[in-house]
């Protein structure tokens, strides 16, 4: 199967955007050793932070699955990427467990927009 010019651009854009979603979603895993050693977080606090994102991601994926049929999937994908980046950058500015849980919960909410929007764009 050969892709036409526009299809190739759309496929490449979706591939790159979903790669960025996954990278940001997993980025806290790279910071866990630093949080434990330099900030003194315990394993239970790290678990709370990562669990808050997982819970939000599950909720958001369900909601955005419905939302992707109603609003523009391109806007949903772009908005999710932007919000995901903002929350990931904001995450680095704090060292309180509650605040980090809050930011990573928001990150999980923004992450849920990725796959439903990509699926709708691919279907179109």
PDB file of N, CA and C in Angstrom, residues 1-12:
ATOM      1  N   UNK A   1       0.848  -1.177   0.000  1.00  0.00           N
ATOM      2  CA  UNK A   1       0.000   0.000   0.000  1.00  0.00           C
ATOM      3  C   UNK A   1       0.888   1.233   0.000  1.00  0.00           C
ATOM      4  N   UNK A   2       0.628   2.110  -0.905  1.00  0.00           N
ATOM      5  CA  UNK A   2       1.419   3.326  -1.033  1.00  0.00           C
ATOM      6  C   UNK A   2       0.621   4.512  -0.512  1.00  0.00           C
ATOM      7  N   UNK A   3       1.268   5.318   0.319  1.00  0.00           N
ATOM      8  CA  UNK A   3       0.612   6.494   0.870  1.00  0.00           C
ATOM      9  C   UNK A   3       0.812   7.684  -0.053  1.00  0.00           C
ATOM     10  N   UNK A   4      -0.240   8.474  -0.203  1.00  0.00           N
ATOM     11  CA  UNK A   4      -0.146   9.707  -0.979  1.00  0.00           C
ATOM     12  C   UNK A   4       0.504  10.785  -0.112  1.00  0.00           C
ATOM     13  N   UNK A   5       0.823  11.913  -0.708  1.00  0.00           N
ATOM     14  CA  UNK A   5       1.525  12.989  -0.016  1.00  0.00           C
ATOM     15  C   UNK A   5       0.849  13.452   1.262  1.00  0.00           C
ATOM     16  N   UNK A   6      -0.419  13.785   1.193  1.00  0.00           N
ATOM     17  CA  UNK A   6      -1.154  14.266   2.363  1.00  0.00           C
ATOM     18  C   UNK A   6      -1.306  13.168   3.409  1.00  0.00           C
ATOM     19  N   UNK A   7      -1.567  11.943   2.970  1.00  0.00           N
ATOM     20  CA  UNK A   7      -1.688  10.831   3.912  1.00  0.00           C
ATOM     21  C   UNK A   7      -0.381  10.587   4.656  1.00  0.00           C
ATOM     22  N   UNK A   8       0.726  10.707   3.958  1.00  0.00           N
ATOM     23  CA  UNK A   8       2.037  10.515   4.577  1.00  0.00           C
ATOM     24  C   UNK A   8       2.303  11.599   5.621  1.00  0.00           C
ATOM     25  N   UNK A   9       1.936  12.828   5.329  1.00  0.00           N
ATOM     26  CA  UNK A   9       2.111  13.920   6.283  1.00  0.00           C
ATOM     27  C   UNK A   9       1.251  13.688   7.523  1.00  0.00           C
ATOM     28  N   UNK A  10       0.005  13.302   7.328  1.00  0.00           N
ATOM     29  CA  UNK A  10      -0.895  13.052   8.454  1.00  0.00           C
ATOM     30  C   UNK A  10      -0.383  11.881   9.290  1.00  0.00           C
ATOM     31  N   UNK A  11       0.014  10.802   8.643  1.00  0.00           N
ATOM     32  CA  UNK A  11       0.518   9.633   9.368  1.00  0.00           C
ATOM     33  C   UNK A  11       1.781   9.986  10.153  1.00  0.00           C
ATOM     34  N   UNK A  12       2.698  10.712   9.541  1.00  0.00           N
ATOM     35  CA  UNK A  12       3.935  11.107  10.217  1.00  0.00           C
ATOM     36  C   UNK A  12       3.640  12.027  11.395  1.00  0.00           C
TER      37      UNK A  12
END
